[in-house]
Coordinates of C-alpha atoms in Angstrom, one line a residue:
M105 CA -97.3 247.3 -5.5
K106 CA -100.7 249.0 -5.6
A107 CA -102.9 247.6 -8.4
L108 CA -106.1 248.9 -10.0
V109 CA -108.1 246.5 -12.1
L110 CA -110.7 247.9 -14.6
G111 CA -113.8 245.9 -15.1
G112 CA -116.5 244.1 -13.2
G113 CA -116.9 240.6 -14.6
G114 CA -115.6 237.1 -14.0
R115 CA -112.3 237.7 -15.8
E116 CA -111.7 240.7 -13.6
H117 CA -112.6 238.7 -10.4
A118 CA -110.0 236.1 -11.5
L119 CA -107.4 238.8 -12.1
V120 CA -108.1 240.4 -8.7
R121 CA -107.9 237.0 -7.0
A122 CA -104.6 236.2 -8.7
L123 CA -103.2 239.6 -7.6
S124 CA -104.4 239.0 -4.1
L125 CA -102.3 235.9 -3.9
D126 CA -99.2 237.8 -5.0
P127 CA -97.1 238.8 -1.9
G128 CA -95.7 241.7 -3.9
V129 CA -99.1 243.3 -4.3
T130 CA -99.9 245.4 -1.2
S131 CA -103.4 246.7 -2.1
I132 CA -105.9 246.2 -4.8
H133 CA -108.5 248.6 -6.2
S134 CA -111.2 247.8 -8.8
A135 CA -113.5 249.9 -10.9
P136 CA -116.4 249.3 -11.0
G137 CA -115.8 245.8 -9.5
N138 CA -118.6 243.6 -8.3
P139 CA -119.8 242.1 -4.9
G140 CA -117.3 239.2 -5.2
I141 CA -114.4 241.5 -6.0
S142 CA -115.2 243.7 -3.1
E143 CA -114.1 241.0 -0.7
L144 CA -110.6 241.4 -2.1
A145 CA -110.4 244.9 -3.4
E146 CA -111.7 248.4 -2.8
N147 CA -114.4 249.1 -5.5
H148 CA -114.8 252.5 -7.2
V149 CA -117.7 253.8 -9.3
L150 CA -116.2 254.8 -12.6
N151 CA -116.8 254.8 -16.4
V152 CA -113.9 252.5 -17.4
T153 CA -113.9 253.9 -21.0
D154 CA -113.2 257.5 -19.8
G155 CA -109.4 257.8 -20.0
L156 CA -109.3 261.0 -17.9
A157 CA -111.4 259.6 -15.1
V158 CA -109.4 256.4 -15.0
T159 CA -106.1 258.3 -15.0
E160 CA -107.3 260.6 -12.2
L161 CA -108.3 257.6 -10.1
A162 CA -105.0 255.8 -10.7
A163 CA -103.1 258.9 -9.8
R164 CA -105.1 259.6 -6.6
I165 CA -104.6 256.0 -5.3
R166 CA -101.0 256.0 -6.5
A167 CA -101.5 252.9 -8.6
E168 CA -98.2 251.3 -9.7
L169 CA -100.1 249.0 -12.1
V170 CA -103.4 249.4 -13.9
V171 CA -104.8 246.2 -15.3
I172 CA -107.4 246.7 -18.1
G173 CA -109.7 243.8 -18.2
P174 CA -112.4 244.4 -20.9
E175 CA -111.8 245.3 -24.5
A176 CA -113.9 248.5 -24.6
P177 CA -111.4 250.6 -22.6
L178 CA -108.5 249.4 -24.7
V179 CA -110.3 250.3 -28.0
S180 CA -111.2 253.7 -26.4
G181 CA -107.6 254.5 -25.7
V182 CA -107.5 254.3 -21.9
A183 CA -104.1 252.6 -22.0
D184 CA -102.8 255.6 -24.0
A185 CA -104.0 258.1 -21.4
L186 CA -102.4 256.2 -18.6
R187 CA -99.0 255.9 -20.4
D188 CA -99.1 259.6 -21.2
R189 CA -99.2 260.2 -17.4
G190 CA -96.4 257.7 -16.8
I191 CA -98.6 255.2 -15.0
P192 CA -97.7 251.5 -15.8
V193 CA -100.6 249.8 -17.5
F194 CA -101.3 246.3 -18.6
G195 CA -103.0 246.5 -22.0
P196 CA -102.2 247.7 -25.6
D197 CA -102.6 251.2 -26.9
Q198 CA -105.6 252.2 -28.9
E199 CA -104.0 251.6 -32.3
A200 CA -102.5 248.2 -31.3
A201 CA -105.9 247.2 -29.8
R202 CA -107.4 247.4 -33.3
L203 CA -106.2 243.8 -33.6
E204 CA -109.4 243.1 -31.6
G205 CA -111.4 246.3 -32.4
S206 CA -111.4 245.5 -36.2
K207 CA -111.5 242.0 -37.6
A208 CA -110.6 243.4 -41.0
F209 CA -107.5 245.1 -39.6
A210 CA -106.5 241.8 -37.8
K211 CA -106.8 240.0 -41.1
E212 CA -104.7 242.6 -42.8
V213 CA -101.9 242.3 -40.2
M214 CA -102.1 238.5 -40.4
E215 CA -101.7 238.5 -44.2
A216 CA -98.8 240.9 -44.1
A217 CA -97.1 238.8 -41.3
G218 CA -97.7 235.5 -43.1
V219 CA -99.8 234.1 -40.2
P220 CA -101.8 231.0 -41.0
T221 CA -105.5 231.8 -40.8
A222 CA -108.8 231.3 -42.6
K223 CA -109.3 232.8 -46.1
A224 CA -111.6 235.8 -45.7
R225 CA -113.3 238.7 -47.4
V226 CA -114.3 242.1 -46.0
C227 CA -117.9 242.9 -47.1
R228 CA -119.9 246.1 -46.9
T229 CA -122.8 245.5 -49.3
A230 CA -125.4 242.7 -49.8
S231 CA -123.9 241.7 -53.1
Q232 CA -120.4 241.4 -51.6
V233 CA -121.9 239.3 -48.8
S234 CA -123.6 237.0 -51.3
E235 CA -120.5 236.5 -53.3
A236 CA -118.4 235.7 -50.3
L237 CA -121.0 233.2 -48.9
D238 CA -121.0 231.5 -52.3
E239 CA -117.2 231.4 -52.4
F240 CA -116.7 229.8 -49.0
G241 CA -119.8 227.7 -48.7
T242 CA -121.2 226.1 -45.6
P243 CA -120.9 226.3 -42.7
Y244 CA -121.1 230.1 -43.1
V245 CA -118.9 232.1 -40.9
V246 CA -119.9 235.8 -40.6
K247 CA -118.1 238.1 -38.1
N248 CA -119.0 241.6 -37.1
D249 CA -116.0 243.8 -38.0
G250 CA -116.2 245.7 -34.7
L251 CA -116.5 244.9 -31.0
A252 CA -119.4 242.6 -30.1
A253 CA -118.7 241.4 -26.6
G254 CA -117.8 237.9 -27.8
K255 CA -121.2 237.4 -29.6
G256 CA -120.5 239.0 -33.0
V257 CA -119.9 235.7 -34.8
V258 CA -122.4 233.5 -36.5
V259 CA -121.5 230.1 -37.7
T260 CA -124.5 228.5 -39.4
E261 CA -125.7 226.3 -42.2
D262 CA -128.7 228.7 -42.7
R263 CA -128.0 231.0 -45.5
A264 CA -130.8 233.4 -44.5
L265 CA -129.5 233.7 -41.0
A266 CA -126.0 234.4 -42.2
E267 CA -127.3 237.2 -44.5
Q268 CA -129.4 238.6 -41.7
H269 CA -126.4 238.8 -39.4
A270 CA -124.4 240.6 -42.1
R271 CA -127.2 243.1 -42.6
E272 CA -127.4 243.8 -38.9
C273 CA -123.7 244.3 -38.6
G274 CA -123.1 246.4 -41.7
R275 CA -119.4 245.8 -42.3
V276 CA -118.5 242.1 -41.8
V277 CA -115.7 239.7 -42.4
I278 CA -116.8 236.4 -44.0
E279 CA -114.4 233.5 -43.7
E280 CA -114.0 229.9 -44.7
F281 CA -114.9 227.5 -42.0
L282 CA -112.0 226.0 -40.1
D283 CA -112.4 222.4 -38.9
G284 CA -110.9 220.9 -35.8
P285 CA -110.9 221.7 -32.1
E286 CA -110.4 225.3 -30.9
V287 CA -107.7 226.3 -28.4
S288 CA -107.1 229.6 -26.6
L289 CA -103.5 230.7 -26.1
F290 CA -102.8 233.9 -24.1
V291 CA -99.4 235.5 -24.7
L292 CA -97.9 238.3 -22.7
S293 CA -95.9 240.9 -24.8
D294 CA -93.8 243.9 -24.1
G295 CA -93.5 244.6 -27.8
L296 CA -90.2 242.8 -28.2
H297 CA -90.4 239.8 -25.9
A298 CA -93.3 237.3 -25.6
L299 CA -94.2 234.8 -22.9
P300 CA -97.0 232.2 -23.5
L301 CA -99.4 231.1 -20.8
L302 CA -101.1 227.7 -20.5
P303 CA -103.4 226.8 -23.4
A304 CA -107.1 226.4 -22.5
Q305 CA -110.3 225.5 -24.3
D306 CA -113.6 227.3 -23.9
F307 CA -117.2 226.4 -24.9
K308 CA -119.0 229.1 -26.9
R309 CA -122.4 227.6 -27.6
A310 CA -125.1 228.0 -25.1
Y311 CA -126.2 224.4 -24.6
D312 CA -124.8 220.9 -24.2
G313 CA -123.3 219.3 -27.3
D314 CA -122.3 222.6 -28.8
Q315 CA -125.9 223.5 -29.6
G316 CA -127.6 226.8 -29.5
P317 CA -126.4 230.4 -30.2
N318 CA -122.9 231.7 -29.6
T319 CA -122.3 233.2 -26.2
G320 CA -119.4 235.0 -24.5
G321 CA -118.4 231.5 -23.2
M322 CA -120.1 228.9 -21.0
G323 CA -117.1 227.2 -19.5
A324 CA -113.5 226.4 -19.9
Y325 CA -110.7 224.1 -18.7
A326 CA -106.9 223.8 -18.5
P327 CA -104.6 222.1 -19.2
L328 CA -105.4 220.3 -22.5
P329 CA -104.1 216.8 -22.2
W330 CA -104.9 216.1 -25.9
A331 CA -103.0 219.1 -27.3
P332 CA -100.3 218.2 -29.8
A333 CA -96.7 218.2 -28.4
G334 CA -94.9 221.4 -29.4
L335 CA -98.2 223.3 -30.1
V336 CA -97.2 226.4 -28.1
D337 CA -93.7 226.6 -29.6
E338 CA -95.2 226.3 -33.1
V339 CA -97.8 229.0 -32.5
M340 CA -95.2 231.3 -31.0
E341 CA -93.0 230.9 -34.1
S342 CA -95.7 231.0 -36.8
V343 CA -98.2 233.4 -35.3
V344 CA -97.1 235.5 -32.3
R345 CA -93.6 236.6 -33.2
P346 CA -94.4 237.5 -36.9
T347 CA -97.4 239.4 -35.6
L348 CA -95.4 241.4 -33.1
V349 CA -92.7 242.2 -35.8
E350 CA -95.4 243.4 -38.2
M351 CA -97.0 245.6 -35.5
N352 CA -93.6 247.1 -34.8
R353 CA -93.1 247.7 -38.5
R354 CA -96.3 249.7 -38.5
G355 CA -95.2 251.7 -35.5
K356 CA -97.8 250.0 -33.2
R357 CA -95.7 248.4 -30.5
Y358 CA -97.9 245.7 -28.9
Q359 CA -97.7 245.8 -25.1
G360 CA -100.1 243.7 -23.0
L361 CA -101.8 240.5 -23.8
L362 CA -102.4 239.0 -27.2
Y363 CA -105.2 236.4 -27.2
V364 CA -104.7 233.9 -30.0
G365 CA -107.8 231.9 -30.8
L366 CA -106.8 228.8 -32.8
A367 CA -108.4 226.0 -34.7
L368 CA -106.3 222.9 -34.9
T369 CA -107.2 222.0 -38.5
S370 CA -106.2 219.0 -40.6
R371 CA -103.7 221.4 -42.2
G372 CA -102.2 222.5 -38.9
P373 CA -103.0 225.4 -36.5
R374 CA -104.9 228.3 -38.0
V375 CA -105.8 231.6 -36.3
V376 CA -109.5 232.1 -35.8
E377 CA -109.2 235.5 -34.1
F378 CA -107.0 237.9 -32.1
N379 CA -108.1 239.6 -29.0
A380 CA -106.3 242.3 -27.1
R381 CA -107.1 241.1 -23.6
F382 CA -107.6 238.1 -21.4
G383 CA -110.4 235.8 -22.7
D384 CA -113.4 235.1 -20.5
P385 CA -113.9 232.4 -19.1
E386 CA -110.5 230.9 -20.0
T387 CA -108.8 233.4 -17.7
Q388 CA -110.5 231.9 -14.8
V389 CA -108.8 228.5 -15.3
V390 CA -105.5 229.7 -16.6
L391 CA -104.8 232.0 -13.7
D392 CA -105.9 229.4 -11.3
R393 CA -103.1 227.2 -12.5
L394 CA -100.4 230.0 -12.5
A395 CA -97.8 229.6 -9.7
T396 CA -95.7 232.6 -10.6
P397 CA -96.7 235.8 -8.8
I398 CA -98.6 237.8 -11.4
G399 CA -98.1 241.4 -10.5
A400 CA -94.5 242.0 -11.6
V401 CA -95.2 239.9 -14.8
L402 CA -98.1 242.1 -15.9
Q403 CA -96.1 245.2 -15.0
A404 CA -93.2 244.0 -17.1
T405 CA -95.3 244.1 -20.3
D406 CA -95.3 247.9 -19.9
T407 CA -91.8 248.5 -18.6
G408 CA -90.1 246.3 -21.2
G409 CA -88.7 243.7 -18.7
L410 CA -90.5 240.6 -19.9
G411 CA -87.3 239.2 -21.4
G412 CA -85.7 238.9 -18.0
I413 CA -88.5 236.8 -16.5
G414 CA -87.8 233.6 -18.3
S415 CA -90.6 231.1 -18.2
L416 CA -93.7 231.0 -16.0
Q417 CA -94.3 228.3 -13.4
W418 CA -97.5 226.3 -13.3
K419 CA -99.3 224.2 -10.6
S420 CA -99.9 220.5 -11.2
G421 CA -103.4 219.3 -11.7
A422 CA -106.3 220.9 -13.5
A423 CA -109.0 223.6 -13.3
V424 CA -112.6 223.6 -14.8
T425 CA -115.0 226.5 -14.7
V426 CA -118.7 226.3 -15.4
V427 CA -120.7 229.4 -16.1
V428 CA -124.1 229.8 -14.4
A429 CA -126.1 231.9 -16.8
A430 CA -129.4 233.9 -16.3
E431 CA -132.6 232.8 -17.9
N432 CA -132.9 233.8 -21.6
Y433 CA -129.1 234.4 -22.0
P434 CA -127.7 235.2 -24.5
G435 CA -130.8 237.0 -25.7
D436 CA -132.4 239.3 -23.1
P437 CA -131.3 237.8 -19.8
V438 CA -133.5 238.0 -16.8
K439 CA -131.9 240.3 -14.2
G440 CA -132.6 241.1 -10.6
D441 CA -133.2 237.7 -9.1
V442 CA -131.5 237.0 -5.8
I443 CA -128.7 234.4 -5.8
G444 CA -128.5 231.8 -3.0
G445 CA -126.0 229.2 -2.0
L446 CA -122.8 231.2 -2.6
D447 CA -121.4 230.5 0.8
Q448 CA -122.2 226.8 0.5
A449 CA -120.5 226.7 -3.0
N450 CA -117.4 228.5 -1.7
A451 CA -117.2 226.2 1.3
M452 CA -116.6 223.2 -1.0
E453 CA -113.2 221.7 -1.0
G454 CA -111.3 222.5 -4.2
A455 CA -114.0 224.9 -5.5
Y456 CA -114.8 228.6 -5.4
V457 CA -117.1 231.1 -7.1
L458 CA -116.1 234.1 -9.2
H459 CA -118.7 236.8 -9.8
A460 CA -119.4 237.7 -13.4
G461 CA -122.7 239.5 -13.6
T462 CA -123.8 240.3 -10.1
D463 CA -124.8 243.4 -8.0
W464 CA -125.8 244.1 -4.4
E465 CA -129.5 243.5 -3.6
G466 CA -131.3 245.9 -1.3
S467 CA -131.4 243.7 1.8
G468 CA -127.6 243.0 1.6
G469 CA -127.8 240.0 -0.6
V470 CA -126.4 239.5 -4.1
K471 CA -128.6 239.5 -7.3
A472 CA -128.0 238.7 -10.9
S473 CA -127.2 241.7 -13.1
G474 CA -126.0 240.2 -16.3
G475 CA -126.2 237.3 -18.7
R476 CA -123.3 235.3 -17.4
V477 CA -123.9 235.5 -13.6
L478 CA -121.2 233.3 -12.0
N479 CA -118.1 231.3 -12.8
V480 CA -117.8 228.3 -10.6
V481 CA -114.3 227.0 -10.6
G482 CA -113.3 223.4 -9.6
T483 CA -109.7 222.3 -9.1
G484 CA -108.2 218.9 -8.7
I485 CA -105.4 216.4 -9.4
D486 CA -106.8 216.0 -12.9
L487 CA -109.7 217.1 -15.1
R488 CA -112.0 214.4 -13.7
Q489 CA -111.7 215.6 -10.1
A490 CA -111.8 219.3 -11.1
R491 CA -115.0 219.0 -13.1
E492 CA -116.6 216.9 -10.4
R493 CA -115.9 219.6 -7.8
A494 CA -117.0 222.3 -10.1
Y495 CA -120.4 220.7 -10.7
E496 CA -120.9 219.8 -7.1
A497 CA -120.4 223.5 -6.3
V498 CA -122.8 224.5 -9.1
A499 CA -125.4 222.3 -7.6
R500 CA -125.3 224.5 -4.5
I501 CA -126.1 227.7 -6.4
E502 CA -129.7 228.9 -6.3
L503 CA -130.9 231.3 -9.0
R504 CA -134.4 231.1 -10.5
G505 CA -134.4 230.2 -14.2
S506 CA -130.6 229.9 -14.4
F507 CA -128.9 227.3 -16.6
H508 CA -125.5 225.9 -17.3
R509 CA -123.8 223.4 -19.6
T510 CA -123.3 219.9 -18.1
D511 CA -120.6 218.9 -20.5
I512 CA -117.7 221.2 -19.8
A513 CA -114.4 219.2 -20.1
E514 CA -116.4 216.0 -20.3
R515 CA -114.8 214.5 -23.3
A516 CA -111.2 215.5 -22.2
A517 CA -111.8 214.0 -18.7
A518 CA -113.2 210.8 -20.2
E519 CA -110.1 210.3 -22.3
L520 CA -107.7 210.4 -19.3

């Protein structure tokens, strides 16, 4: 199988790495890719939201599977363009991707499907915002209705900050706050059949102790030793299958990956959000644990063969990923600084580096080009060993002004 992966971040590096370990995948292409991905795939310069350009590239290289990593191409209809040409694609069509592209639409679908989620109101005016904030109280939860690269949510006790975020977004969804730990569950779907992956947990706040602004994610780990027994089965029955049925009822067959963001509240699991693609950085740890070759599984979401796969196989042990972020992230991150220590980090036993926001530097080195620069993954027999290896590898990275959280998976590892 020839595969083309769209995107150039840490999630896409993890996908390329997983495909490279699949004996059924004969060659891998990436657009635009990054320096790390280039070691495993042939990179192509391309606007990944341009359906025609993507389709032409896929046809030229005779791709038998196109994996869409980021959300923007999905919402732009790139999957539609590929399917129109008969090219197998991993990712939902434009209309189905509205589950991520519009928080309001997702809430509408959840309500119609009877999915347990937070109470919410869609607001367009300052008066509607004020009424909703009064109704739900603190902490205030204000979500941009559209795409915001994982940073469109503000959770705050500060009324002025909540109102400011609403003004900046325009149309927002304001929700009641959901208590309890959050869990990310990825589910593969061909529209009729659904296959869950391993649950993971990510860390959205920029600094230790869940302090600071929301980010795209500062680290993640899997598996979750503290997760309630039967959690995945419960979510599949109460959330995933009703959602797929409702989408089919609306004529929007959902093919690809459904990301279910959950809060395990005192009243049971509640959906925080849906996304239409693999989450970042949870993908980096979930795919590390996957033992089943991934290529045919992703392709089956398009061809309708997911029901014949049965269940996925998982490696024993654990994985932890720590994000190395650029100075000033998530505001205006400093870019252009040269990164050192990559070879040393990759040489560590049980650890490796995935590139998230990097580019080539003029002299042949690698430089920072984004806010989240690297994902350092540690693996081990348990979370303790995995996080030790991850942080030992992080210590070998050299990037001026960079920072990382030091508490990724700390509590879960301490409770083993």
